[in-house]
Amino acid sequence: MSGAIESPATFVKQPVRASKWGEVIETMRRDWMLYAMLAPALIWFLIFMYKPMYGLQIAFKHFSAFKGIEGSEWIGFAHFMTLFHSDQFLRAISNTLVISFYSLILAAPVPILLALMINEVHSKGFRKTVQTVLYLPHFISVVIVAGIVIAFLSPTTGLVNTALRALGLEQVYFLTRPEWFRGIYISSGIWKEAGFDSIIYLAAIMGINPALYESAQVDGATRWQMIWRITVPCILPTIAVLLVIRLGHILEVGYEYIVLLYQPSTYETADVISTYIYRLGLQGARYDLAAAAGIFNAVVALILVLTANKISRRITRTGVF
Amino acid sequence: MAANVSLRNVAKHFGAVKVVDNISLEIEPGEFVVLVGPSGCGKSTTLRLVAGLEQISDGTISIDNRVVNNLAPKDRGVAMVFQNYALYPHLTVRDNISFGLRLGRMSKADIDAEVTRAASILELGPLLDRRPSDLSGGQRQRVAMGRAIVRNPSVFLFDEPLSNLDAKLRTQMRAEIKRLHSRLRNTVIYVTHDQLEAMTLADRIVVMRGGVIEQMGTPKELFDAPVSSFVAGFMGSPPMNLTPCSVVSNGDATSVTLGGTEKLSLPPAAREAINGTEQLTFGVRPEDIRLQPREGTQPINGLVELVEPLGGESLVHVRVGDDLFVMRAEGRTTVESDRPITLHLDMQRIYLFDRKGGRRVYHDMEATS
């Protein structure tokens, strides 16, 4: 009896499974051009993101270049313990959090304000000029931006110090003073990226139904009231999503720009996790310890991204994944 | 409080394009005027000029005997209901309705009283704490009307308010707007491209075409005495049958040929009216074509192309030579497609239009009065 029941079930299941795979193969055959276009990105991820993960095990080993990854001995969480007993690493975590927090608080509103202001410009020509001027810095390499900042703040020929001298004030070597570093880093970052970041807010503003403004105009709303009572609330979901995404990246302070600007005298406020890993791994050849710091950074970042995504889903009903 | 609205030689140009071209219109206090016409005829622009959302290029607009050309929309005493409702998505129904009042810094007690009054008129009470995304199309439209009502305007402006609703809801909302006007008796200027809405709602209809007023009058006047083939073809559902015809004179008798083969003798008054014009457009409403002969009818022969049963009645599409005629028949008509048929046209109710300018040259006004 049971055999009579089982056999048709097995008979039914097999063709379904076969047809699913058949469907996948058929889709790939049909859309091979799309898959071909996807391939370079996939290969890049495999080579530069997934393959190096094999090397992550050195974070738990006493790595020796002569013994190789496989031959090096396991030492468990010893490197992590070393890191957490290192003042430099704890300082790097603290600096990362402080720089990210200030960036979040100070840099996040600027693109929103820029988008709101650009939206109020009615002359097409002027608007395009303003947008071009604001977007351009994004396309300048960080190396050049760092060069501009260094030249701008130079104690001898820099514009700022020249102005200070002209005012009879004492010149300041800004890039050697730890108390100035965060301000310089954040403000130059805002100058570079705020314009470009405003595009997404501008797109959100463009999506607002123009009838809302006309209706408010008939109701007697001023431009200011329209901005605060219509524009800002309507782009609030976009602001929330982007803010949450930024929260998820709070530990990711790009090392390139900091490496170009900082020097030992400013490590106190400038050294972040990524620059610490860079110095430890590439300059100090402590690959195992750097890998441990990198893993710590990645795990915390992953937790933050997951939490941020969950918050975003709860508040705005949208998330990155 | 209702106000009169006066448009004198009003024009609106966008660059070289004349969207509204020198129109004049007087609207009485409490009157319900519908601006109707095809897309791009300038009806919505005219409404926006009255609202102050567009600046006029020329002419004068007065509301309540006060020239408002340079007044901001809020100072004109108007309230506008938009096609896509224009509800603020982040505000509740209550806050949407009271938005304008809060801008005017009215006291909370007064705002609450106004919102309650509007909600009771429009039966929005249970929806006051919901957001627009939680409402149906009809409910959203009622909220939009509520927002207009609380402003206590002298003039209500409606810009195609029902065009986003489905047919059933549109009929329902049409009745609600009519009831609302009967109750509040404010002056209403209502824009639509739907002639049915215009016919059912208006005290007076203004038909626009190419930025100018083609004709204005009561729905009955426009239906019975269209001044042009354009108005004749626009008003009525289904619209008037309009077909080019050639005039044949034979001694005292004058006839027109339809579809290349069917001849109809014109009444003596028509002969005088056309006064030798040969290029005419013949018009007859579907209601004035019958299946059985009556006094004053003349027959034409054709082939039934399509029968559209609408329940209470059926629309019969008949091919007569190159022309197509639509007539109304009983709902239970036995007429079938692809069968020959004889139509009987009520010659007392026909229309003749000059084919060049489209102006009406003949209609027996006594027959339709």
XYZ file of C-alpha atoms in Angstrom:
690
model
C 0.000 0.000 0.000
C 2.714 2.405 1.055
C 4.710 1.560 -2.005
C 1.745 2.440 -4.155
C 1.579 5.916 -2.524
C 5.326 6.639 -2.572
C 5.992 5.728 -6.126
C 3.767 8.355 -7.798
C 5.152 11.028 -5.395
C 8.698 10.201 -6.449
C 7.546 10.191 -10.025
C 6.059 13.663 -9.667
C 9.005 15.260 -7.789
C 11.758 14.329 -10.216
C 10.493 16.163 -13.291
C 9.808 19.297 -11.176
C 13.414 19.355 -9.943
C 14.710 18.681 -13.441
C 12.552 21.445 -14.908
C 13.833 23.958 -12.318
C 17.433 23.337 -13.331
C 16.358 23.288 -16.940
C 14.755 26.677 -16.424
C 17.979 28.075 -14.908
C 20.087 26.745 -17.777
C 17.555 27.998 -20.286
C 17.578 31.476 -18.655
C 21.383 31.569 -18.717
C 21.442 30.481 -22.333
C 18.849 33.091 -23.277
C 20.425 35.960 -21.314
C 24.074 34.986 -21.812
C 24.980 38.561 -22.741
C 23.764 39.826 -19.354
C 25.728 37.112 -17.559
C 28.787 37.993 -19.654
C 28.484 41.613 -18.533
C 28.131 40.463 -14.917
C 31.235 38.262 -15.155
C 33.986 40.928 -14.684
C 32.380 42.146 -11.446
C 31.940 38.574 -10.203
C 35.553 37.724 -11.057
C 36.755 40.887 -9.317
C 34.813 39.943 -6.180
C 36.143 36.372 -6.274
C 39.786 37.392 -6.710
C 39.969 40.450 -4.475
C 37.231 39.821 -1.894
C 36.604 36.091 -1.474
C 39.987 34.530 -2.265
C 41.839 36.688 0.327
C 39.410 35.381 2.971
C 41.453 32.194 2.941
C 44.298 34.264 4.377
C 42.164 35.516 7.266
C 43.203 32.439 9.244
C 46.572 34.109 9.910
C 44.713 36.276 12.445
C 44.601 33.109 14.576
C 48.158 31.944 13.781
C 51.682 33.008 14.537
C 52.350 33.779 10.885
C 55.748 33.232 9.406
C 56.389 34.068 5.753
C 58.839 31.160 5.589
C 56.329 28.605 6.895
C 53.450 29.993 4.847
C 49.773 30.209 5.860
C 49.322 26.435 6.199
C 52.591 25.854 8.037
C 52.208 28.629 10.625
C 51.092 27.484 14.067
C 47.666 28.187 15.521
C 47.644 30.501 18.503
C 43.883 31.109 18.936
C 42.810 34.617 20.007
C 46.255 35.713 21.158
C 46.506 38.507 18.552
C 43.104 39.850 19.563
C 44.211 39.909 23.198
C 47.364 41.793 22.144
C 45.270 44.322 20.238
C 42.905 44.936 23.123
C 45.852 45.493 25.414
C 47.399 47.954 22.943
C 46.838 51.643 23.693
C 47.415 52.466 20.035
C 44.634 50.125 18.871
C 42.194 51.415 21.483
C 43.108 54.961 20.449
C 42.498 54.040 16.794
C 39.023 52.681 17.684
C 38.264 55.827 19.644
C 39.492 58.097 16.815
C 37.512 56.139 14.234
C 34.336 56.501 16.251
C 34.894 60.211 16.970
C 35.727 61.105 13.335
C 32.784 59.050 12.035
C 30.403 60.544 14.582
C 31.409 64.116 13.747
C 31.236 63.334 10.037
C 27.750 61.950 10.561
C 26.550 64.931 12.567
C 28.277 67.663 10.574
C 28.551 66.241 7.062
C 25.167 64.541 6.702
C 23.012 67.715 6.852
C 25.141 69.625 4.312
C 24.037 67.727 1.171
C 20.410 68.053 2.338
C 20.784 71.804 2.764
C 22.549 72.074 -0.592
C 19.762 70.116 -2.299
C 17.135 72.355 -0.685
C 19.000 75.463 -1.802
C 19.599 74.196 -5.354
C 15.892 73.410 -5.573
C 15.092 77.042 -4.836
C 17.248 78.318 -7.714
C 14.856 79.048 -10.581
C 17.304 80.342 -13.186
C 18.243 77.268 -15.246
C 21.683 78.579 -16.239
C 22.636 79.593 -12.713
C 21.333 76.318 -11.340
C 23.431 74.256 -13.773
C 26.529 76.318 -12.977
C 25.991 75.890 -9.233
C 25.488 72.146 -9.614
C 28.612 71.736 -11.767
C 30.731 73.718 -9.304
C 29.399 71.651 -6.409
C 29.816 68.258 -8.097
C 33.331 68.839 -9.459
C 35.355 68.258 -6.239
C 33.979 64.698 -6.066
C 35.916 63.850 -9.223
C 39.228 65.125 -7.892
C 41.556 62.396 -6.602
C 42.135 62.351 -2.839
C 45.851 62.758 -3.523
C 45.183 66.079 -5.258
C 42.697 67.128 -2.577
C 45.317 66.366 0.084
C 47.843 68.412 -1.932
C 45.391 71.319 -2.118
C 44.739 71.133 1.647
C 48.461 70.977 2.441
C 49.154 73.939 0.143
C 46.159 75.859 1.502
C 47.285 75.396 5.120
C 51.020 75.702 4.523
C 52.660 77.772 7.307
C 54.741 79.768 4.822
C 52.836 80.138 1.564
C 49.350 78.884 2.503
C 46.397 81.185 2.016
C 45.141 80.792 5.588
C 48.470 81.612 7.216
C 49.048 84.492 4.810
C 45.688 85.896 5.902
C 46.551 85.331 9.574
C 49.842 87.142 9.107
C 48.112 89.998 7.331
C 45.784 90.315 10.310
C 48.771 90.426 12.632
C 48.049 87.009 14.084
C 50.480 84.234 14.748
C 50.834 81.652 11.983
C 49.701 78.095 12.717
C 51.141 74.863 11.305
C 47.716 73.262 11.213
C 48.696 69.815 9.973
C 51.090 69.208 12.838
C 48.575 70.145 15.525
C 46.341 67.235 16.683
C 43.507 69.568 17.747
C 43.086 70.814 14.151
C 43.231 67.458 12.347
C 39.620 66.320 12.735
C 38.270 69.713 11.679
C 40.498 69.787 8.607
C 39.666 66.193 7.661
C 35.895 66.614 8.083
C 35.577 70.045 6.483
C 37.671 69.132 3.427
C 35.633 65.908 3.165
C 32.449 67.961 3.185
C 33.868 70.250 0.469
C 34.751 67.226 -1.644
C 31.615 65.122 -1.309
C 28.662 67.241 -0.143
C 27.798 68.492 -3.629
C 27.827 65.040 -5.139
C 25.907 63.575 -2.190
C 23.210 66.199 -2.715
C 22.232 64.544 -6.032
C 20.253 61.822 -4.312
C 18.348 64.341 -2.163
C 17.764 66.534 -5.201
C 16.325 63.513 -7.017
C 14.032 62.872 -4.037
C 12.914 66.516 -4.082
C 12.248 66.327 -7.821
C 9.951 63.382 -7.121
C 7.632 65.475 -4.925
C 4.297 66.174 -6.568
C 4.352 69.860 -7.721
C 0.642 70.119 -6.902
C 1.570 69.933 -3.191
C 3.394 73.249 -3.541
C 0.615 74.796 -5.600
C -1.942 73.699 -3.052
C 0.198 75.191 -0.272
C 0.556 78.378 -2.312
C -3.233 78.684 -2.512
C -3.324 78.042 1.261
C -0.909 80.936 1.745
C 2.336 79.123 2.572
C 5.589 81.071 2.194
C 8.655 79.524 0.464
C 10.153 78.894 3.889
C 6.988 77.158 5.114
C 6.897 75.050 1.943
C 10.472 73.897 2.547
C 9.871 72.914 6.163
C 6.314 71.654 5.898
C 6.442 69.925 2.503
C 9.926 69.376 1.088
C 11.685 68.183 4.225
C 8.906 65.803 5.396
C 8.562 64.399 1.886
C 12.269 63.545 1.611
C 12.443 62.260 5.183
C 12.340 58.566 4.141
C 15.354 59.176 1.854
C 17.172 61.027 4.635
C 16.438 58.173 7.070
C 17.678 55.453 4.706
C 20.899 57.297 3.889
C 21.523 58.134 7.530
C 21.076 54.517 8.521
C 23.414 53.384 5.751
C 26.009 55.884 6.990
C 25.550 54.543 10.517
C 26.380 51.113 9.162
C 29.649 52.449 7.783
C 30.685 54.276 10.920
C 33.877 52.204 11.306
C 34.875 52.636 7.693
C 37.011 55.759 7.683
C 38.984 55.723 4.426
C 42.691 55.397 5.191
C 44.027 56.910 1.951
C 43.049 60.476 2.745
C 44.177 60.232 6.373
C 47.497 58.651 5.402
C 48.069 61.560 3.033
C 47.291 64.174 5.687
C 48.470 62.804 9.012
C 51.907 62.580 10.554
C 53.200 61.139 13.826
C 52.514 64.385 15.657
C 48.800 64.089 14.831
C 48.378 60.333 15.470
C 46.770 61.240 18.759
C 43.603 62.368 16.929
C 44.179 61.120 13.374
C 45.128 57.474 13.667
C 42.076 55.359 12.841
C 41.626 51.564 12.609
C 42.373 51.426 8.869
C 45.569 53.503 9.151
C 46.625 51.450 12.166
C 46.161 48.251 10.143
C 48.056 49.828 7.236
C 51.003 50.744 9.406
C 51.007 47.492 11.296
C 50.580 45.229 8.277
C 52.349 46.906 5.395
C 54.929 49.025 7.140
C 55.594 46.852 10.200
C 55.140 43.484 8.401
C 52.923 42.251 11.312
C 50.467 40.621 8.923
C 48.874 38.371 11.537
C 48.161 41.200 13.956
C 46.892 43.445 11.139
C 44.598 40.619 9.966
C 43.187 40.332 13.508
C 42.528 44.095 13.604
C 40.931 43.849 10.167
C 38.639 41.005 11.273
C 37.586 42.952 14.349
C 36.799 45.954 12.164
C 34.818 43.834 9.684
C 32.798 42.019 12.375
C 31.799 45.251 14.115
C 30.963 46.839 10.740
C 28.817 43.812 9.811
C 26.902 44.019 13.092
C 26.362 47.752 12.537
C 25.195 47.239 8.955
C 22.730 44.521 10.004
C 21.416 46.627 12.890
C 21.158 49.726 10.722
C 19.293 47.807 8.037
C 16.853 46.466 10.625
C 16.241 49.975 11.988
C 15.749 51.288 8.461
C 13.225 48.569 7.706
C 11.322 49.385 10.879
C 11.297 53.160 10.368
C 11.030 53.600 6.626
C 9.869 50.140 5.503
C 12.874 50.017 3.174
C 16.273 48.457 3.588
C 19.398 47.663 1.644
C 18.734 43.920 1.851
C -20.245 83.769 0.770
C -20.316 83.484 -3.009
C -18.550 85.983 -5.260
C -18.797 86.914 -8.901
C -15.826 86.213 -11.174
C -15.057 88.269 -14.221
C -12.498 87.547 -16.925
C -12.053 90.374 -19.425
C -9.870 89.875 -22.511
C -7.654 87.498 -20.575
C -4.659 86.046 -22.397
C -1.803 83.805 -21.410
C 1.245 83.269 -23.607
C 4.117 80.889 -23.010
C 6.716 82.446 -25.307
C 5.139 82.550 -28.739
C 2.472 79.997 -27.828
C -0.921 81.481 -27.003
C -2.498 79.092 -24.519
C -5.401 81.365 -23.608
C -6.303 83.880 -26.265
C -8.347 86.911 -25.285
C -11.231 85.255 -23.461
C -14.016 87.057 -21.616
C -16.375 85.421 -19.171
C -18.750 86.675 -16.502
C -19.669 84.269 -13.690
C -22.515 85.115 -11.313
C -22.240 84.570 -7.548
C -23.175 80.993 -6.675
C -23.034 79.848 -10.286
C -21.537 76.452 -11.191
C -19.550 76.975 -14.376
C -17.797 74.103 -16.098
C -14.899 74.698 -18.490
C -14.813 71.821 -20.914
C -12.767 70.986 -23.963
C -10.152 68.638 -25.336
C -6.598 68.398 -23.952
C -4.564 71.525 -24.602
C -7.585 73.792 -25.142
C -6.528 76.114 -22.297
C -9.183 75.221 -19.719
C -6.770 74.245 -16.913
C -4.582 77.271 -17.649
C -7.658 79.506 -17.371
C -8.416 77.977 -13.969
C -4.821 78.450 -12.845
C -4.988 82.083 -13.968
C -8.050 82.598 -11.772
C -6.257 80.837 -8.886
C -3.174 83.000 -9.347
C -0.893 80.030 -9.973
C -0.042 81.552 -13.370
C 0.411 85.223 -14.164
C -1.850 86.547 -16.924
C -0.178 88.022 -20.001
C -3.024 90.392 -20.747
C -6.503 91.356 -19.570
C -8.193 91.614 -16.202
C -9.453 89.050 -13.711
C -11.823 90.251 -10.982
C -13.192 88.279 -8.055
C -15.976 89.843 -6.031
C -15.626 93.046 -8.082
C -11.963 93.370 -7.076
C -9.172 93.136 -9.669
C -6.898 90.307 -8.554
C -4.282 90.373 -11.325
C -1.459 91.107 -8.933
C -2.810 89.378 -5.833
C -1.187 86.235 -4.425
C -3.359 83.077 -4.590
C -4.043 83.191 -0.839
C -5.466 86.708 -1.077
C -7.947 85.921 -3.851
C -10.479 84.124 -1.672
C -10.279 80.937 -3.714
C -9.735 77.301 -2.803
C -8.594 74.740 -5.307
C -9.095 70.989 -5.601
C -6.430 69.334 -7.733
C -6.653 66.423 -10.140
C -4.253 64.238 -8.141
C -5.682 65.414 -4.797
C -2.400 67.090 -3.687
C -2.636 65.625 -0.196
C 0.440 65.802 1.993
C 1.510 62.163 2.413
C 3.144 62.708 5.806
C 0.078 64.332 7.387
C -3.116 62.763 8.702
C -6.483 63.636 7.176
C -7.080 66.067 10.053
C -3.735 67.809 9.476
C -4.256 67.877 5.736
C -7.624 69.572 6.136
C -6.323 72.067 8.679
C -3.041 72.783 6.850
C -4.121 76.170 5.483
C -5.755 77.185 8.752
C -2.604 76.426 10.712
C -0.583 78.536 8.303
C -3.025 81.359 8.994
C -2.341 80.976 12.725
C -5.979 80.330 13.584
C -6.656 79.262 17.181
C -6.728 75.531 17.858
C -10.369 75.640 18.959
C -11.408 77.371 15.732
C -9.355 74.942 13.641
C -10.990 71.970 15.391
C -14.432 73.459 14.797
C -13.727 74.004 11.090
C -12.292 70.511 10.641
C -15.296 68.986 12.404
C -17.685 70.972 10.190
C -15.914 69.879 6.980
C -15.642 66.295 8.198
C -19.353 66.169 8.940
C -20.267 67.622 5.515
C -18.056 65.095 3.736
C -18.551 62.205 6.199
C -14.835 62.055 6.962
C -15.181 61.744 10.761
C -13.867 58.181 11.112
C -10.944 58.874 8.760
C -9.506 61.946 10.464
C -6.525 60.172 12.003
C -5.576 58.182 8.925
C -2.912 59.070 6.407
C -3.651 59.555 2.691
C -1.938 56.258 1.826
C -4.567 54.441 3.906
C -7.488 55.955 1.958
C -9.276 54.987 -1.237
C -9.342 57.323 -4.252
C -12.823 58.598 -3.398
C -11.880 59.217 0.236
C -8.767 61.124 -0.834
C -10.860 63.285 -3.121
C -13.234 64.043 -0.248
C -10.262 65.053 1.923
C -9.082 67.369 -0.869
C -12.553 68.918 -0.919
C -12.511 69.182 2.876
C -9.284 71.156 2.671
C -11.007 73.541 0.267
C -14.179 73.826 2.375
C -12.429 74.877 5.605
C -10.970 77.909 3.858
C -14.540 79.225 3.415
C -13.642 80.478 -0.048
C -15.756 82.774 -2.217
C -14.867 80.636 -5.223
C -14.157 76.920 -5.478
C -11.822 75.871 -8.273
C -11.873 72.221 -9.341
C -9.207 70.986 -11.770
C -10.420 67.667 -13.223
C -11.044 66.327 -9.722
C -12.654 63.070 -10.784
C -10.406 61.970 -13.626
C -8.329 59.640 -11.434
C -11.373 57.736 -10.170
C -13.014 54.671 -11.652
C -16.347 55.031 -13.436
C -18.548 53.998 -10.495
C -16.775 56.229 -7.997
C -16.832 59.092 -10.472
C -20.622 58.918 -10.675
C -20.826 58.828 -6.873
C -18.441 61.760 -6.398
C -20.207 63.741 -9.100
C -23.402 63.505 -7.078
C -21.500 64.505 -3.920
C -20.067 67.606 -5.593
C -23.532 68.526 -6.831
C -24.951 68.083 -3.298
C -22.074 70.094 -1.845
C -22.766 72.977 -4.196
C -26.500 72.909 -3.430
C -25.630 73.105 0.261
C -22.849 75.709 0.224
C -23.955 77.700 -2.845
C -20.415 79.011 -3.447
C -19.315 80.018 -6.912
C -17.664 77.058 -8.621
C -15.370 76.931 -11.637
C -14.883 73.323 -12.603
C -12.549 72.022 -15.305
C -13.118 68.702 -17.013
C -12.658 67.041 -20.367
C -15.634 64.795 -19.659
C -18.743 66.236 -21.274
C -20.953 64.011 -19.094
C -19.558 65.669 -15.966
C -20.106 69.052 -17.585
C -23.703 68.272 -18.534
C -24.677 66.886 -15.143
C -22.958 69.434 -12.905
C -23.041 72.768 -14.678
C -25.401 75.695 -14.465
C -23.443 76.937 -17.450
C -20.879 75.253 -19.663
C -18.000 77.001 -21.398
C -16.616 74.981 -24.307
C -13.011 75.897 -25.094
C -10.941 75.096 -28.140
C -7.448 76.302 -29.031
C -7.371 78.844 -26.220
C -10.641 80.560 -27.140
C -14.226 80.115 -25.997
C -16.101 78.226 -28.696
C -19.508 78.516 -27.016
C -21.027 79.033 -23.593
C -24.512 78.393 -22.358
C -26.650 76.059 -20.298
C -26.174 72.327 -20.882
C -29.473 72.269 -22.794
C -28.445 75.177 -25.008
C -25.165 73.536 -25.896
C -26.787 70.194 -26.529
C -29.678 71.496 -28.588
C -28.113 74.460 -30.310
C -24.398 73.927 -30.813
C -22.894 76.821 -32.746
C -20.349 74.624 -34.491
C -19.683 71.062 -35.524
C -16.927 71.005 -32.852
C -19.381 71.702 -30.024
C -21.933 69.361 -31.597
C -19.368 66.570 -31.697
C -18.153 67.290 -28.183
C -21.420 67.420 -26.267
C -23.538 64.293 -25.920
C -22.685 60.669 -25.394
C -22.561 59.151 -27.909
C -21.850 62.395 -29.756
C -23.812 63.746 -32.711
C -23.346 61.862 -35.978
C -21.432 64.243 -38.235
C -20.810 63.400 -41.842
C -19.780 65.423 -44.903
C -22.586 65.681 -47.437
C -23.061 67.107 -50.916
C -26.017 69.320 -51.786
C -28.071 68.576 -54.879
C -30.618 71.148 -56.135
C -33.341 70.118 -58.531
C -35.782 72.906 -59.230
C -37.461 73.829 -55.929
C -36.265 70.686 -54.210
C -32.900 70.515 -52.493
C -31.471 67.316 -51.127
C -28.274 66.090 -49.529
C -26.489 62.861 -50.344
C -25.160 60.795 -47.420
C -22.656 57.986 -47.765
C -22.498 58.643 -51.489
C -25.847 56.974 -52.167
C -28.604 57.937 -49.728
C -30.567 61.047 -50.608
C -32.539 63.123 -48.091
C -34.799 66.029 -49.032
C -34.106 69.117 -46.961
C -36.937 71.108 -45.330
C -37.700 74.441 -47.062
C -36.173 76.435 -44.183
C -32.902 74.549 -44.619
C -32.864 75.323 -48.333
C -33.005 79.039 -47.517
C -30.415 78.796 -44.751
C -27.721 77.075 -46.753
C -28.082 79.707 -49.442
C -26.108 77.931 -52.158
C -23.397 76.512 -49.876
C -22.375 73.153 -51.315
C -19.786 71.891 -48.842
C -21.741 70.992 -45.721
C -21.504 68.696 -42.733
C -24.726 66.888 -41.914
C -25.471 66.274 -38.257
C -28.064 64.179 -36.475
C -28.089 63.039 -32.859
C -28.319 59.304 -32.132
C -31.571 60.061 -30.256
C -33.133 61.406 -33.473
C -32.647 58.266 -35.523
C -35.395 55.642 -35.313
C -36.030 52.132 -36.503
C -39.674 52.838 -37.401
C -40.965 55.654 -39.656
C -42.734 58.578 -38.009
C -44.061 61.880 -39.180
C -41.191 64.004 -40.496
C -38.660 61.152 -40.814
C -36.852 60.074 -43.968
C -35.251 56.662 -44.540
C -31.661 55.745 -45.352
C -30.387 52.203 -45.861
C -27.294 50.715 -44.337
C -25.652 47.655 -42.836
C -25.495 46.994 -39.091
C -21.803 46.900 -38.180
C -22.015 46.569 -34.410
C -24.581 46.376 -31.620
C -23.433 47.558 -28.180
C -25.871 46.427 -25.478
C -25.674 48.839 -22.510
C -28.455 47.251 -20.454
C -31.313 49.764 -20.578
C -30.490 50.615 -24.178
C -28.289 49.507 -27.049
C -26.093 51.519 -29.379
C -26.391 50.392 -32.982
C -23.546 51.279 -35.345
C -24.730 51.349 -38.957
C -22.535 51.673 -42.047
C -24.136 53.855 -44.729
C -21.795 53.913 -47.710
C -18.581 55.480 -46.396
C -20.258 56.922 -43.320
C -20.974 55.452 -39.914
C -24.108 56.369 -37.960
C -24.773 55.533 -34.319
C -28.343 55.333 -33.016
C -29.957 54.486 -29.710
C -32.205 51.435 -29.654
C -34.074 49.602 -26.909
C -32.044 47.448 -24.588
C -33.833 44.339 -25.838
C -33.520 45.251 -29.509
C -33.604 42.415 -32.024
C -31.207 44.225 -34.366
C -28.247 42.005 -35.249
C -24.840 42.698 -36.748
C -24.179 42.214 -40.490
C -27.844 42.641 -41.371
C -29.277 45.338 -43.698
C -31.278 47.991 -41.882
C -33.353 51.070 -42.686
C -32.804 54.081 -40.411
C -35.420 56.817 -40.135
C -33.895 60.256 -39.549
C -36.001 62.953 -37.899
C -35.515 65.707 -40.468
C -36.944 68.341 -38.108
C -33.971 67.823 -35.799
C -31.109 67.714 -38.245
C -28.154 70.117 -38.217
C -26.178 71.493 -41.124
C -22.722 73.000 -40.614
C -20.470 74.872 -42.982
C -17.728 72.360 -43.726
C -14.999 75.037 -43.961
C -15.458 77.011 -40.745
C -17.574 74.446 -38.938
C -20.235 77.054 -38.023
C -23.871 75.951 -37.878
C -25.881 77.119 -40.899
C -29.178 75.400 -40.149
C -31.189 73.893 -37.309
C -34.881 74.200 -36.601
C -34.704 75.734 -33.120
C -38.458 75.376 -32.582
C -38.219 71.614 -33.043
C -35.825 71.228 -30.104
C -37.201 73.925 -27.799
